[in-house]
Structure formats: C-alpha cells, structure tokens
Amino acid sequence: MRAQSAGMPYLIVLAPESDRGRRISLDKDYLVVGREQTCDVRFDDPRVSRAHAALRRRGRAVYVEDLRSSAGTLVNGATADAGRELRAGDLLTFASVVVRLESGGFSSDETMAMPASPVGARSVHYVNEQHAEVVHYDERRYNSHVQYVNQQRENFLREIAATRTKARWLVWTGLAMFVVGFGLFAAADLNFLKQVSNDIQNQNPNLAPPTNPFGRPVGGIPSGLIGWALAAAGMLLLIVGIVLHVVATSRRKQAYQQFPMLPPWQGSSS
C-alpha cells in the first residue's frame, strides 16, 4: 500500500459499511464532496446531495463548509458552521456518510510491512498497541456520535408526533364545530323560508314579515348568526389542522434525511 504524503491530511470512511476503510487524500486546496460525478470526493448515496460540502486546505489546516445540502453537514455531531476549521480525529457526517479526518503520515498496516529487525519488531509492536488504542478511542467516539445523532432524531420525531397529534385534534374539533354551526345556520334559514312560504300560502296582507330572519335570538344574538360564526371558526381550525399535518409529514421526511440512522461501530482492534 502506498503511504500518504508526509503531513498530507486525509479522510478515512467509517460508514457506510460498503465504503468503510476507504482513504481519501486531501491533495487539493479545494474539494467538493457530493453525489455528482464531477465532485472531487464522490459518494454514491441518494441521501448525499449532488454538491454536499466543500473542504478547503490551507497548508495542513482543513476547513469544511456545507453547500446548502438537504441533510446538512455535521462535525462531531454538531452542525458545521461556514468555514469551520477541523482537527485531526474530527468526525464529519455527510447525510449517512461518516468520515474521520487524519493528519497524515504512515498508517499501522504500512508500518507492519517494514523489514523485520529486533528494534523494528519492538517498533511494530508499539505502533500496533498505539493503533489499537486509537481504534478503541475511535470506536467510543463514533458510537457516541451515533448515539447523539439517533437521540436528535428521536427528539425531532417526538416533536413531530406531538405536532401531528395537535393537527388531528384541530381537524376533528374544526370539523365538529363546522357541522354544528352549519346545522344551526341551516335550521334558522329553513325556519325563515318556512315562515315566508306560510305567509305566501295564506295570502294574508295583514301578516307582518318575519322579524327574525336569522332564527330565534340566543342571548340577544340570532341563532343563525351564532351558527355561521361557529361554522367559520370550525373551517379555520380545519384548515390550520390540515396545514400542520402536511408540515409535520414534511418535517418527518426531513428528520430522516438530516439525522439518518447510522450503523454501530463494526470495526476490530486486532
């Protein structure tokens, strides 16, 4: 295996499993990470945006910038700010892809391939022990990152579930108010038409026209107007409930994109 250039930072893929262990050398000052064929660092994952994020290298310093991706870019579980400087060992998440930034140099398996000698053997043994410690550290850090992302998703989904419950309550309450209000208004209107019809049939010119065209007053307000206001309020609640339900459904899809289900660490320290 060819060694990385001395001091050249690179990325190592931790997830998904199909790409785990893949090394990506940051040998350019500006690299675009995404799903498009023209991207410098390409991941064939539908949850990764066409142009997901950008990596800028200035000497040995590396900066990350999200390119308005749909799922966002995380650094150690937190949303990446524009132009955030990275450190060796940082975990970057592009949708469901998780990578770790390395500062460069020889890896442990490259060191193991060196000619054996008494001193070299001790060096290999030491490097292997050090590599095992790094793997265990990465395992803890990665699992902590997975736990954070999954917890954020669960919190987001609980909020969405509460919103959908509220939306259903508004829809059913609004529908009930609309039916009752429309019934009151229709009853008052039918009663008024019935009175007019009776007057016409009786052909009595001395009969005065109905004084309550909107029904009998309730608390000084005609029942028909009360029904109309109740139906209007119910229609408003119905519309608000439907809108909230649509928004909650959209946010649920966004939650699975922004906080994808990450697999647990499946590496080995051997």
mmCIF file of C-alpha atoms in Angstrom, residues 121-210:
data_model
loop_
_atom_site.group_PDB
_atom_site.id
_atom_site.type_symbol
_atom_site.label_atom_id
_atom_site.label_comp_id
_atom_site.label_asym_id
_atom_site.label_seq_id
_atom_site.Cartn_x
_atom_site.Cartn_y
_atom_site.Cartn_z
ATOM 1 C CA ALA A 121 9.891 -5.536 15.863
ATOM 2 C CA ARG A 122 9.612 -3.523 19.053
ATOM 3 C CA SER A 123 8.568 -0.518 16.975
ATOM 4 C CA VAL A 124 5.921 -2.534 15.172
ATOM 5 C CA HIS A 125 4.642 -3.879 18.477
ATOM 6 C CA TYR A 126 4.486 -0.377 19.915
ATOM 7 C CA VAL A 127 2.740 1.013 16.846
ATOM 8 C CA ASN A 128 0.222 -1.853 16.914
ATOM 9 C CA GLU A 129 -0.560 -1.146 20.554
ATOM 10 C CA GLN A 130 -0.909 2.534 19.783
ATOM 11 C CA HIS A 131 -3.106 1.745 16.788
ATOM 12 C CA ALA A 132 -5.313 -0.477 18.977
ATOM 13 C CA GLU A 133 -5.738 2.391 21.439
ATOM 14 C CA VAL A 134 -6.685 4.714 18.590
ATOM 15 C CA VAL A 135 -9.216 2.188 17.269
ATOM 16 C CA HIS A 136 -10.805 1.835 20.704
ATOM 17 C CA TYR A 137 -10.899 5.620 21.036
ATOM 18 C CA ASP A 138 -12.461 5.955 17.600
ATOM 19 C CA GLU A 139 -14.992 3.265 18.491
ATOM 20 C CA ARG A 140 -16.080 5.148 21.595
ATOM 21 C CA ARG A 141 -16.123 8.459 19.757
ATOM 22 C CA TYR A 142 -18.021 7.088 16.780
ATOM 23 C CA ASN A 143 -20.595 5.293 18.952
ATOM 24 C CA SER A 144 -21.021 8.495 20.956
ATOM 25 C CA HIS A 145 -21.612 10.334 17.682
ATOM 26 C CA VAL A 146 -24.138 7.686 16.577
ATOM 27 C CA GLN A 147 -25.915 7.964 19.917
ATOM 28 C CA TYR A 148 -26.071 11.764 19.567
ATOM 29 C CA VAL A 149 -27.480 11.630 16.029
ATOM 30 C CA ASN A 150 -30.033 8.966 16.953
ATOM 31 C CA GLN A 151 -31.072 10.923 20.050
ATOM 32 C CA GLN A 152 -31.511 14.090 17.990
ATOM 33 C CA ARG A 153 -33.636 12.156 15.508
ATOM 34 C CA GLU A 154 -35.799 10.702 18.287
ATOM 35 C CA ASN A 155 -36.316 14.144 19.855
ATOM 36 C CA PHE A 156 -37.186 15.575 16.448
ATOM 37 C CA LEU A 157 -39.628 12.739 15.769
ATOM 38 C CA ARG A 158 -41.274 13.207 19.187
ATOM 39 C CA GLU A 159 -41.840 16.884 18.423
ATOM 40 C CA ILE A 160 -43.271 15.945 15.040
ATOM 41 C CA ALA A 161 -45.553 13.345 16.649
ATOM 42 C CA ALA A 162 -46.829 15.979 19.085
ATOM 43 C CA THR A 163 -47.478 18.339 16.167
ATOM 44 C CA ARG A 164 -49.384 15.650 14.266
ATOM 45 C CA THR A 165 -51.486 14.903 17.371
ATOM 46 C CA LYS A 166 -52.302 18.593 17.685
ATOM 47 C CA ALA A 167 -53.126 18.718 13.973
ATOM 48 C CA ARG A 168 -55.533 15.787 14.288
ATOM 49 C CA TRP A 169 -57.200 17.435 17.294
ATOM 50 C CA LEU A 170 -57.647 20.671 15.359
ATOM 51 C CA VAL A 171 -59.050 18.836 12.333
ATOM 52 C CA TRP A 172 -61.644 16.882 14.308
ATOM 53 C CA THR A 173 -62.576 19.858 16.514
ATOM 54 C CA GLY A 174 -62.884 22.124 13.481
ATOM 55 C CA LEU A 175 -64.984 19.554 11.640
ATOM 56 C CA ALA A 176 -67.338 19.174 14.632
ATOM 57 C CA MET A 177 -67.683 22.956 15.008
ATOM 58 C CA PHE A 178 -68.349 23.342 11.297
ATOM 59 C CA VAL A 179 -71.064 20.658 11.303
ATOM 60 C CA VAL A 180 -72.802 22.074 14.399
ATOM 61 C CA GLY A 181 -72.525 25.678 13.195
ATOM 62 C CA PHE A 182 -73.731 24.827 9.712
ATOM 63 C CA GLY A 183 -76.641 22.923 11.249
ATOM 64 C CA LEU A 184 -77.678 25.937 13.355
ATOM 65 C CA PHE A 185 -77.385 28.306 10.404
ATOM 66 C CA ALA A 186 -79.291 25.943 8.103
ATOM 67 C CA ALA A 187 -82.044 25.426 10.688
ATOM 68 C CA ALA A 188 -82.509 29.185 11.110
ATOM 69 C CA ASP A 189 -82.520 29.705 7.364
ATOM 70 C CA LEU A 190 -85.024 26.903 6.768
ATOM 71 C CA ASN A 191 -87.260 28.233 9.540
ATOM 72 C CA PHE A 192 -87.219 31.688 7.912
ATOM 73 C CA LEU A 193 -88.090 30.240 4.493
ATOM 74 C CA LYS A 194 -90.865 28.201 6.065
ATOM 75 C CA GLN A 195 -92.398 31.321 7.610
ATOM 76 C CA VAL A 196 -92.237 33.182 4.302
ATOM 77 C CA SER A 197 -93.809 30.226 2.482
ATOM 78 C CA ASN A 198 -96.644 30.036 5.001
ATOM 79 C CA ASP A 199 -97.347 33.753 4.637
ATOM 80 C CA ILE A 200 -97.471 33.467 0.872
ATOM 81 C CA GLN A 201 -99.785 30.460 1.002
ATOM 82 C CA ASN A 202 -102.142 32.155 3.477
ATOM 83 C CA GLN A 203 -102.166 35.316 1.331
ATOM 84 C CA ASN A 204 -102.820 37.417 4.385
ATOM 85 C CA PRO A 205 -101.703 41.017 3.732
ATOM 86 C CA ASN A 206 -102.051 41.899 7.417
ATOM 87 C CA LEU A 207 -99.310 39.490 8.383
ATOM 88 C CA ALA A 208 -96.064 41.242 9.173
ATOM 89 C CA PRO A 209 -92.837 39.846 7.649
ATOM 90 C CA PRO A 210 -90.756 37.610 9.905
#
